[in-house]
Tab-separated table of C-alpha atoms and ligand atoms in Angstrom:
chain	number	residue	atom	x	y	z
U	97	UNK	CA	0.000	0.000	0.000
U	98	UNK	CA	1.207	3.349	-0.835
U	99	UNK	CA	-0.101	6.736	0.434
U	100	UNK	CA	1.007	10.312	0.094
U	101	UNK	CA	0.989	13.289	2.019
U	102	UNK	CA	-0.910	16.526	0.449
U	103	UNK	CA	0.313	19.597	1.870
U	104	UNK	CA	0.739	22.144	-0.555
U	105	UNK	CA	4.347	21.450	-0.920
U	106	UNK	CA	7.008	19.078	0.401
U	107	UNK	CA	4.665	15.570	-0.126
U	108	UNK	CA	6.543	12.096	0.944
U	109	UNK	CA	5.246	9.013	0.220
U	110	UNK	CA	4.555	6.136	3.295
U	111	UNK	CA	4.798	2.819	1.516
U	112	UNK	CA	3.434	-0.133	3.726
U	113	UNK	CA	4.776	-3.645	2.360
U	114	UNK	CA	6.565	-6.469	3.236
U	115	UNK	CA	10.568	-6.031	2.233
U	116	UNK	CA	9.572	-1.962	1.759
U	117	UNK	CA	13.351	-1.993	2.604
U	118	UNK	CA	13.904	-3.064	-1.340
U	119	UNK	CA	12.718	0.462	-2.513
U	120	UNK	CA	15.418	2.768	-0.416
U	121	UNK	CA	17.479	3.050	-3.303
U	122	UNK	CA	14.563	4.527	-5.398
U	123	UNK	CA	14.570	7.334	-2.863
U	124	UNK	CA	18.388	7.848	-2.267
U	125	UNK	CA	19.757	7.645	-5.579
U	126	UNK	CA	19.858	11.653	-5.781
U	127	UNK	CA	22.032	12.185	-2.841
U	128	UNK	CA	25.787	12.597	-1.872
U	129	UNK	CA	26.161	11.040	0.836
U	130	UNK	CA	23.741	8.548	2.447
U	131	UNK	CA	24.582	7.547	6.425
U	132	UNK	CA	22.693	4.623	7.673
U	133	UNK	CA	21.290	4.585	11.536
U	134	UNK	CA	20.203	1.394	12.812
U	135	UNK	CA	18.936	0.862	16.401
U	136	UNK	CA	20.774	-1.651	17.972
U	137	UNK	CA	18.589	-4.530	18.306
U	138	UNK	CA	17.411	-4.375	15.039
U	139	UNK	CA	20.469	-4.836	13.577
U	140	UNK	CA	21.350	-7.663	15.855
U	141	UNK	CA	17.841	-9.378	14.547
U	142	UNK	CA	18.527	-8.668	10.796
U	143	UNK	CA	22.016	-8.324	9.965
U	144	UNK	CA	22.090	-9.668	6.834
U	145	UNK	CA	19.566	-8.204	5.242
U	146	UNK	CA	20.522	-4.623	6.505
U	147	UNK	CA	24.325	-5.444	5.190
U	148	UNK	CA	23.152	-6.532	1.856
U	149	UNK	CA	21.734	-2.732	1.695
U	150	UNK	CA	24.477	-0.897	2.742
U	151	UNK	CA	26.634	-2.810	0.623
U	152	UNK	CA	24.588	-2.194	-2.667
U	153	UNK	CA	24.382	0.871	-2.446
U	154	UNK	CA	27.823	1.667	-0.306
U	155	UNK	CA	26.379	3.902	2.408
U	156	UNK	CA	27.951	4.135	5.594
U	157	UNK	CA	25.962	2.414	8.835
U	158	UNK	CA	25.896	3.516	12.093
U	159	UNK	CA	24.668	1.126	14.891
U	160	UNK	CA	22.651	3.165	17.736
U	161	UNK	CA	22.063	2.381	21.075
U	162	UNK	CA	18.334	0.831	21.851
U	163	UNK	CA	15.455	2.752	22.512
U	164	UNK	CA	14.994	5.500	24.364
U	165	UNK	CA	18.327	5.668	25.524
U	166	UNK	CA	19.852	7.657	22.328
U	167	UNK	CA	17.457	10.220	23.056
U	168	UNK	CA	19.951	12.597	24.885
U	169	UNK	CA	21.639	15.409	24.217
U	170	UNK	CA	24.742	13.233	25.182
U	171	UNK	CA	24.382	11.230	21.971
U	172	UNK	CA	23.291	13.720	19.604
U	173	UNK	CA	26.495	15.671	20.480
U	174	UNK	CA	28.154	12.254	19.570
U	175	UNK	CA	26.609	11.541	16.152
U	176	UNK	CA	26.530	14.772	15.046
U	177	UNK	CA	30.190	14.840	15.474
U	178	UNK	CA	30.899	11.773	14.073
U	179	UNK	CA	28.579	13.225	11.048
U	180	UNK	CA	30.917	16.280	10.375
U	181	UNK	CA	34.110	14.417	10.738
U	182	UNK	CA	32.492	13.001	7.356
U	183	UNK	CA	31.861	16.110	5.566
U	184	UNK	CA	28.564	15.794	4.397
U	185	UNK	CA	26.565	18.714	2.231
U	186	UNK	CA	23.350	19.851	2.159
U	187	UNK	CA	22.953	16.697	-0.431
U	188	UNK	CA	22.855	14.641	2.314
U	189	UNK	CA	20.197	11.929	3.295
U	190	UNK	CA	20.061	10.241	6.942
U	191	UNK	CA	18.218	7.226	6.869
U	192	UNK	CA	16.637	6.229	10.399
U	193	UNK	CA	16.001	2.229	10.836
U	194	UNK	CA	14.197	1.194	13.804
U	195	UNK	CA	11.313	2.610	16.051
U	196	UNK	CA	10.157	5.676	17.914
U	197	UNK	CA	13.328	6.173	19.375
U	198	UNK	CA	15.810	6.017	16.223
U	199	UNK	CA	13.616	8.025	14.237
U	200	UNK	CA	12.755	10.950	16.473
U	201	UNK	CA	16.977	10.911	16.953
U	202	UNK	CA	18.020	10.863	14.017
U	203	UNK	CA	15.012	12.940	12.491
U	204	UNK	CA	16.192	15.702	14.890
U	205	UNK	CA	20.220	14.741	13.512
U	206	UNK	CA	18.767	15.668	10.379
U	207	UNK	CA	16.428	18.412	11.129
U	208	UNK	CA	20.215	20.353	12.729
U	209	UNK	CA	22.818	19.097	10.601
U	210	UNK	CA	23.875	21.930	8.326
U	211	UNK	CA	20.613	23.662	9.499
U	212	UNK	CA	18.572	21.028	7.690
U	213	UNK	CA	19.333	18.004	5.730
U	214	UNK	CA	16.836	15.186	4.427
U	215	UNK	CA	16.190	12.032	6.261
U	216	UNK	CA	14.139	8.786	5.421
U	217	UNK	CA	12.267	6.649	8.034
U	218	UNK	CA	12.202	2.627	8.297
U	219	UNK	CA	10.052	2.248	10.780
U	220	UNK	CA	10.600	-1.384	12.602
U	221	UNK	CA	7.774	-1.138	15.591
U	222	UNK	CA	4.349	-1.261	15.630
U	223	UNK	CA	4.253	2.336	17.349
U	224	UNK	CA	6.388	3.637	14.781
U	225	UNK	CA	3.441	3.567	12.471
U	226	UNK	CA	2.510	6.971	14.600
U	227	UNK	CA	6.333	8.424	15.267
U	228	UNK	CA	7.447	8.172	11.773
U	229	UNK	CA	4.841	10.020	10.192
U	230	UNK	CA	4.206	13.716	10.569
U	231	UNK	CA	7.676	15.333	11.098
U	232	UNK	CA	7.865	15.903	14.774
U	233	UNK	CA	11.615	14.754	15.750
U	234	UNK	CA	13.456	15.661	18.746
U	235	UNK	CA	15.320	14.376	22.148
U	236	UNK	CA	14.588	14.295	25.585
U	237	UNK	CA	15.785	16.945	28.157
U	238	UNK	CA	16.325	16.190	32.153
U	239	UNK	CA	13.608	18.280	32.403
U	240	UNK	CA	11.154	15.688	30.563
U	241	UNK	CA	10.483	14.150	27.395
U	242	UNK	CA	10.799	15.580	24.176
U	243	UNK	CA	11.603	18.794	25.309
U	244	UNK	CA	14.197	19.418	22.391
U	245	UNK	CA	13.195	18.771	19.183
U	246	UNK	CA	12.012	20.397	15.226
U	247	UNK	CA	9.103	20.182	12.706
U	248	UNK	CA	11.295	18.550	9.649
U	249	UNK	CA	9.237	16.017	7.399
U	250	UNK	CA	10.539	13.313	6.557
U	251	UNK	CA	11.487	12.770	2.598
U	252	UNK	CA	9.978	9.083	2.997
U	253	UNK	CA	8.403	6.549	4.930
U	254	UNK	CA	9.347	3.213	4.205
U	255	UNK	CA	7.185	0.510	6.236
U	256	UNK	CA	8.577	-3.104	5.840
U	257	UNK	CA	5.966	-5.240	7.554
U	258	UNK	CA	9.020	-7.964	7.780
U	259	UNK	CA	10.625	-6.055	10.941
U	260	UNK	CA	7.542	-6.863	12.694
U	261	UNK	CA	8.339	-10.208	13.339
U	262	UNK	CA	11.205	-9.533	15.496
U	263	UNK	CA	9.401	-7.404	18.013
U	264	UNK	CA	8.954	-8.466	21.942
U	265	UNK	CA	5.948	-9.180	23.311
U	266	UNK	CA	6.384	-6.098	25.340
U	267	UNK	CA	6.732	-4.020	22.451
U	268	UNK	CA	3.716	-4.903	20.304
U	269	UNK	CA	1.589	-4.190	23.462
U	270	UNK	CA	3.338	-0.620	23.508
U	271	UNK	CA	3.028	-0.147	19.481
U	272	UNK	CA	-0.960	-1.581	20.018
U	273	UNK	CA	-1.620	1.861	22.510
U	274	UNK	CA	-1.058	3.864	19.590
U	275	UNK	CA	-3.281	2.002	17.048
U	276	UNK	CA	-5.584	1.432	19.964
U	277	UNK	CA	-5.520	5.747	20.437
U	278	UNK	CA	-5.643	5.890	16.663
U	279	UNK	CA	-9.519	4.279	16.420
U	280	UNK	CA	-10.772	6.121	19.244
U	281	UNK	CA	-9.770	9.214	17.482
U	282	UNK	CA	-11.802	7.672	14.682
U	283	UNK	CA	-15.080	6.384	16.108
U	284	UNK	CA	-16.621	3.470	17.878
U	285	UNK	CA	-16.595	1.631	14.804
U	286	UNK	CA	-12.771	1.420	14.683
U	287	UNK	CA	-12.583	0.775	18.087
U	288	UNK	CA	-14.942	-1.950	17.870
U	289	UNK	CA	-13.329	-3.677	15.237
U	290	UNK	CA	-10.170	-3.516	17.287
U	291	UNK	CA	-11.551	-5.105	19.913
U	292	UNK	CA	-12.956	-7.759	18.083
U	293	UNK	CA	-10.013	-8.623	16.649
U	294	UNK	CA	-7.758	-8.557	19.308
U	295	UNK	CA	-9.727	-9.836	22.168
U	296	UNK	CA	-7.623	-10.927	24.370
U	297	UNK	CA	-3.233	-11.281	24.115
U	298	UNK	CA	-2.555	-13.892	22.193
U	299	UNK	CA	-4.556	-13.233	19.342
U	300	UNK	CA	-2.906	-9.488	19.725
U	301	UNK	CA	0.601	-11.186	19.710
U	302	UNK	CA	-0.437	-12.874	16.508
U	303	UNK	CA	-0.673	-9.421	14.504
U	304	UNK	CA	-3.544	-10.863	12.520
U	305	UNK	CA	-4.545	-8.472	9.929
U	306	UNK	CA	-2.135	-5.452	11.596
U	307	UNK	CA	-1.083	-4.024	8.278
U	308	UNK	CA	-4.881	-3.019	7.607
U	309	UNK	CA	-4.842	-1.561	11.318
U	310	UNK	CA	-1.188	0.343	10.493
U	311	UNK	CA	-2.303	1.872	7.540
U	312	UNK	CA	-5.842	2.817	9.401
U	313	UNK	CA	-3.696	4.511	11.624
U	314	UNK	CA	-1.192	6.162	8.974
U	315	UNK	CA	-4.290	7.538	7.502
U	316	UNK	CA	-5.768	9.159	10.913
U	317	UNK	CA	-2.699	10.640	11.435
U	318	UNK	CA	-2.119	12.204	7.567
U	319	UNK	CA	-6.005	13.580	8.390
U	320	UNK	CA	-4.850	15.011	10.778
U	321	UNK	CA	-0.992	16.599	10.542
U	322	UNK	CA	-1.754	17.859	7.219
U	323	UNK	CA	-4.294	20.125	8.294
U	324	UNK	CA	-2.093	21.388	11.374
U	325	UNK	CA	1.527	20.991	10.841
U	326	UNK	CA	2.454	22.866	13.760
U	327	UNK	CA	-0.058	21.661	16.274
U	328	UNK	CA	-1.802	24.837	16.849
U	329	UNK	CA	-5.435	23.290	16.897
U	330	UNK	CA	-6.466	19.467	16.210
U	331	UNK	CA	-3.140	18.467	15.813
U	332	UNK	CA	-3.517	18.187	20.068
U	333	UNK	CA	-5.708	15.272	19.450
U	334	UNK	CA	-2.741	12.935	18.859
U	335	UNK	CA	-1.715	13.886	22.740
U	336	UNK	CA	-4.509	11.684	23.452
U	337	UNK	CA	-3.727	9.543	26.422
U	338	UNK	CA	0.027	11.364	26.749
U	339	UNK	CA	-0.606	13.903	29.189
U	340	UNK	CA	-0.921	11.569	32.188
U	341	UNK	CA	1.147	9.037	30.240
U	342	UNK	CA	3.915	10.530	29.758
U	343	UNK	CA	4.654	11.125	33.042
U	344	UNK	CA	3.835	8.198	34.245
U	345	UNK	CA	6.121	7.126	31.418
U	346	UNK	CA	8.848	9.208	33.037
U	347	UNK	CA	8.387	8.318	36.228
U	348	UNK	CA	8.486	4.870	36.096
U	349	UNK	CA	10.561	3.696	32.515
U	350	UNK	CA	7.668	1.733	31.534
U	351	UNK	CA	7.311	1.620	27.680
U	352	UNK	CA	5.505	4.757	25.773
U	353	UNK	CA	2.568	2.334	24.345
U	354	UNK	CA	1.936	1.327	27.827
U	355	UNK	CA	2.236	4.632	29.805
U	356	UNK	CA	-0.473	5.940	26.913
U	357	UNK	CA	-2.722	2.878	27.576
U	358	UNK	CA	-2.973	3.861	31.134
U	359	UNK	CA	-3.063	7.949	30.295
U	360	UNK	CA	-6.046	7.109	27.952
U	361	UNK	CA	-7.734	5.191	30.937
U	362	UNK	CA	-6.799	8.225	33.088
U	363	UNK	CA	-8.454	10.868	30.324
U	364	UNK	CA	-11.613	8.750	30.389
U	365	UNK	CA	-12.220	9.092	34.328
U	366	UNK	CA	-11.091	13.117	34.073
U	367	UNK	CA	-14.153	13.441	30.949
U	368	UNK	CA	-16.444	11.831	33.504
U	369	UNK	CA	-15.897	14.231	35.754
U	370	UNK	CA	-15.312	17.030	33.681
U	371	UNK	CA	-17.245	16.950	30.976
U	372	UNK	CA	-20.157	14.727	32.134
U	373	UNK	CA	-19.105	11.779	29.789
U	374	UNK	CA	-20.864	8.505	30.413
U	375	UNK	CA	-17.071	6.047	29.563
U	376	UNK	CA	-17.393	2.753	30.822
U	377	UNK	CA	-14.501	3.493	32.591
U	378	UNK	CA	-14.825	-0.545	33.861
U	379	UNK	CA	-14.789	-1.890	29.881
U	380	UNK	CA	-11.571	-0.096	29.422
U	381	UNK	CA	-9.446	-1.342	32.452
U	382	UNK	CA	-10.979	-4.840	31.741
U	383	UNK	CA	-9.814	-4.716	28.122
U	384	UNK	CA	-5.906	-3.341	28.668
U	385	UNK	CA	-6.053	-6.310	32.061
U	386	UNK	CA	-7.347	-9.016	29.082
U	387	UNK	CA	-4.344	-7.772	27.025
U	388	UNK	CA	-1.565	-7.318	29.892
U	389	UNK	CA	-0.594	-3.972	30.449
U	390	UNK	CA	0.647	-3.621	33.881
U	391	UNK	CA	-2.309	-1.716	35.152
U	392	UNK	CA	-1.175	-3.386	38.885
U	393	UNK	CA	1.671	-0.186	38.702
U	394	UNK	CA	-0.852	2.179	39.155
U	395	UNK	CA	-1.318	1.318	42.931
U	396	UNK	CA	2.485	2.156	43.267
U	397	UNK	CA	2.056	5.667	41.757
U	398	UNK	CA	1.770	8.934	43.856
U	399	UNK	CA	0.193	11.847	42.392
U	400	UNK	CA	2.554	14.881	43.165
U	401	UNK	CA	5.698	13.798	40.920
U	402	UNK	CA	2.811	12.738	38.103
U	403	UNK	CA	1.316	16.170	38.663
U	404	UNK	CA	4.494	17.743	38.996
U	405	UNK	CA	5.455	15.897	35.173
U	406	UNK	CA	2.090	16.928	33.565
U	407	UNK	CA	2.856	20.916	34.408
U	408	UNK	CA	5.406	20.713	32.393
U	409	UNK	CA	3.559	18.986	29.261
U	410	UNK	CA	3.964	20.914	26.145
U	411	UNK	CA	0.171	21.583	25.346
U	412	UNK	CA	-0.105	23.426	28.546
U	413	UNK	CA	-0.995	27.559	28.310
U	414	UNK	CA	-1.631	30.306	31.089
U	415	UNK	CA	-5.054	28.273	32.130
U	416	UNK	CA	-3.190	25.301	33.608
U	417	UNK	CA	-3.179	21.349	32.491
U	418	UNK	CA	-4.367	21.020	29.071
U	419	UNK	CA	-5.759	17.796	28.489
U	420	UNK	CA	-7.291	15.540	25.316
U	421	UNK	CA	-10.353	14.059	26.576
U	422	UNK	CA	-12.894	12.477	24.719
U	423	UNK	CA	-16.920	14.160	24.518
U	424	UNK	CA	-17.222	11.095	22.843
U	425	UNK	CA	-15.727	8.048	20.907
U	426	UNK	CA	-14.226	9.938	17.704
U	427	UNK	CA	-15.105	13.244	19.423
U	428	UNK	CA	-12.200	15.084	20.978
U	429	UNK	CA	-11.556	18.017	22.643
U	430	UNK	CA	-8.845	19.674	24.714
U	431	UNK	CA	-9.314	21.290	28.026
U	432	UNK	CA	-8.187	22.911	31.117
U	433	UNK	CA	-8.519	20.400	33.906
U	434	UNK	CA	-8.081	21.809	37.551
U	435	UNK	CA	-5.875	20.316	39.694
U	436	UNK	CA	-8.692	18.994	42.036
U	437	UNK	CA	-10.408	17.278	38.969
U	438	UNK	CA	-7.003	15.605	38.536
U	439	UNK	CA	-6.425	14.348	42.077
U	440	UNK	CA	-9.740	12.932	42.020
U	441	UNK	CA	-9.628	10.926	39.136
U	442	UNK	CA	-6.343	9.847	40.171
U	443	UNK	CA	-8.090	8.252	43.319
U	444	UNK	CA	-10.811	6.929	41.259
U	445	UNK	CA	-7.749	5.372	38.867
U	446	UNK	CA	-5.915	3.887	41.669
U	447	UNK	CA	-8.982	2.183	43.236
U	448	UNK	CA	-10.079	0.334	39.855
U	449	UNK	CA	-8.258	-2.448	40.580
U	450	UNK	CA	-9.928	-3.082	43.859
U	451	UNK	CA	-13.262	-3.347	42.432
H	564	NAD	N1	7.649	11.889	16.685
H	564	NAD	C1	6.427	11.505	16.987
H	564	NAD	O1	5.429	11.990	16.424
H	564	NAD	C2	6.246	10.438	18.019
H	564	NAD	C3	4.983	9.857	18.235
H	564	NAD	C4	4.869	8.820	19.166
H	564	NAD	C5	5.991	8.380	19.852
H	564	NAD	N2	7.200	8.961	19.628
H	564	NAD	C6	8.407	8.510	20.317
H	564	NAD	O2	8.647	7.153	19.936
H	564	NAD	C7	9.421	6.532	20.949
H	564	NAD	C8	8.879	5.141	21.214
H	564	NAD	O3	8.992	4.406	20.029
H	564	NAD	P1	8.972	2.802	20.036
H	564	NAD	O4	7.880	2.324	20.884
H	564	NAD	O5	9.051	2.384	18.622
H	564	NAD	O6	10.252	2.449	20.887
H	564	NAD	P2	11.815	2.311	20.636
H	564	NAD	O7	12.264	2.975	19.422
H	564	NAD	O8	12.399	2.715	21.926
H	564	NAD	O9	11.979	0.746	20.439
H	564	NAD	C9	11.555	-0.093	21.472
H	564	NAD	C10	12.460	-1.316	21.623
H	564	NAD	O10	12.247	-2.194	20.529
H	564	NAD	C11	13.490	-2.523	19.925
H	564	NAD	N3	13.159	-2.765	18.526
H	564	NAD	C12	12.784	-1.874	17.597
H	564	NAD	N4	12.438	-2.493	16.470
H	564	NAD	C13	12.615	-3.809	16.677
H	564	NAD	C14	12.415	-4.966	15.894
H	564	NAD	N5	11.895	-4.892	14.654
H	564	NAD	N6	12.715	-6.171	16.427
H	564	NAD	C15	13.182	-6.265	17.693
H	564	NAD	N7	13.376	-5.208	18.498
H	564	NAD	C16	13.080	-3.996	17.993
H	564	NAD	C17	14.386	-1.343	20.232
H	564	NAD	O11	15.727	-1.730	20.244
H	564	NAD	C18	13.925	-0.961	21.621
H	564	NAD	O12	14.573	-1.778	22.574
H	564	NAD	C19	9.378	7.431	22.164
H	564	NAD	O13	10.609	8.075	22.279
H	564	NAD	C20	8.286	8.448	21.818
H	564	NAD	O14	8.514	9.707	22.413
H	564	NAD	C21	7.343	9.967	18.722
């Protein structure tokens, strides 16, 4: 499957296909240099078929340090060193294999790099169906995450299906929080379908029919970036679930799918109070316990350090703590919530799993 942007200017294509990874030399050919980044455990998982591509087409390949981890200022002054000790021109492409992490690194590599050089995206996660799309790119700061970072569109997305099969358990729960965020952005058709089909972990782990649900996704997203680059208005929307979740992401290391998972559980209880929202705030934390995210954390949380995290969130104006919450399934909106709204429906959070 291949889709394409349309902004007025600047399109990339997102191609979705097994061995997508074929195609890269369609889209570098035109470039000086081409430098290779590969997240580490991805290139321990597929070796060969990442050497056979660097040796075709004789680009140099960096191997980056898993995850999250490479998201610091500590390795960007690194890379971007090792970068200019190569020379590279304004013709220069960075190429960005692996998930959220890799491409939000070396998207922001790119996005500073002579003030501004392309960059392709391989995404190799299920979450990276959401990261790699849409141009936001950027590190993390001791202050929080993502803190650092540029608008710079990718010049590609390439989407090879094959990495999938690699993935950890753990990390096609975290990649299923943003396809899960994706359909209730959409409408309780999507969400319904989701459930259907992934009704309880196993047949989740299986992936059955995930490259209809990826390019679902994809599509929500494009709907929704290409109308608000900049995130001045609905572009917010995509924050569902990430106000509480990334904090609790921060505070406790657990992975970004998961942290949203619980945030979008969170955002539910704060619309019921808020916005007099009928959620069956009970369906929810029964469907993410059938599936195995570790909703027993949330009895170890405290709220001040979560609060503490959330004032800093990005979205946040003059008001106070802005917040995604759903008037209804497909129906967003973004509001102020008052601390006292927030404490409460962090008690009402933490006693679910009494019930
Ligand atoms: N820029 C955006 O719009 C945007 C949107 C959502 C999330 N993000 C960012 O994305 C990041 C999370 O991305 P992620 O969940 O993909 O995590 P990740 O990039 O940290 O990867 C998770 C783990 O999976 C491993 N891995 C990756 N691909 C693999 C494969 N095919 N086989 C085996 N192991 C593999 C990695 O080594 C890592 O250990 C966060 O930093 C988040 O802030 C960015």
């Amino acid at each position: 499957m291949e889709l394409m942007t349309t902004y007025a200017t600047q399109n990339y294509p997102v191609i979705v296909a097994h061995r997508a990874i074929d195609r890269l030399t369609e889209y570098t050919t035109q470039y000086q240099h081409v430098f290779i980044f590969v997240d580490e455990h991805v290139h321990a998982h597929w070796a060969s078929k990442l050497q056979t591509v660097s040796e075709t087409n004789h680009h140099q390949t960096f191997v980056l340090p898993a995850g999250e981890q490479v998201k610091t200022l500590h390795y960007f002054e690194q890379y971007m060193e090792q970068l200019l000790a190569c020379q590279p021109t304004r013709n220069t492409c960075l190429v960005a294999i692996g998930g959220g992490a890799v491409g939000d690194f070396v998207g922001f590599l790119a996005a500073t790099l002579l003030r501004g050089v392309d960059f392709i995206q391989l995404p190799t996660t299920i979450l990276a169906h959401d990261s790699s799309i849409g141009g936001k790119v950027g590190i993390n700061a001791a202050h929080g995450k993502n803190l650092i970072g540029a608008f710079h569109r990718p010049a590609a997305v390439l989407y090879d299906l094959d990495f999938l099969t690699s993935l950890p358990e753990s990390e096609i729960l975290s990649g299923y929080g943003e396809v899960y965020k994706h359909a209730l952005l959409k409408g309780s058709e999507a969400v319904r379908t989701l459930e259907t089909t992934y009704y309880d972990q196993p047949s989740l782990l299986q992936l059955k029919h995930i490259e209809q649900y990826l390019i679902d996704g994809i599509q929500t997203k494009l709907d929704i970036v290409v109308n608000d680059e900049k995130e001045r208005g609905q572009r917010q929307w995509l924050n569902l679930g990430h106000t509480f979740g990334h904090a609790v992401e921060y505070a406790t290391k657990i992975p970004h799918g998961h942290a949203v998972m619980i945030g979008i559980l969170y955002q539910m209880i704060v619309a019921n109070t808020l916005l007099d929202t009928k959620h069956s705030v009970g369906h929810y934390y029964h469907y993410l316990a059938t599936l195995g995210y570790p909703l027993q954390l949330i009895e170890t949380l405290t709220f001040e350090p979560l609060l503490k995290l959330m004032q800093q969130d990005k979205k946040n104006n003059q008001t106070g703590i802005r917040m995604v919450l759903l008037q209804a399934i497909g129906q967003p909106t973004v509001q102020t919530v008052p601390v006292d709204v927030l404490e409460v429906a962090f008690n009402t959070l933490q006693s679910l799993g009494k019930e």
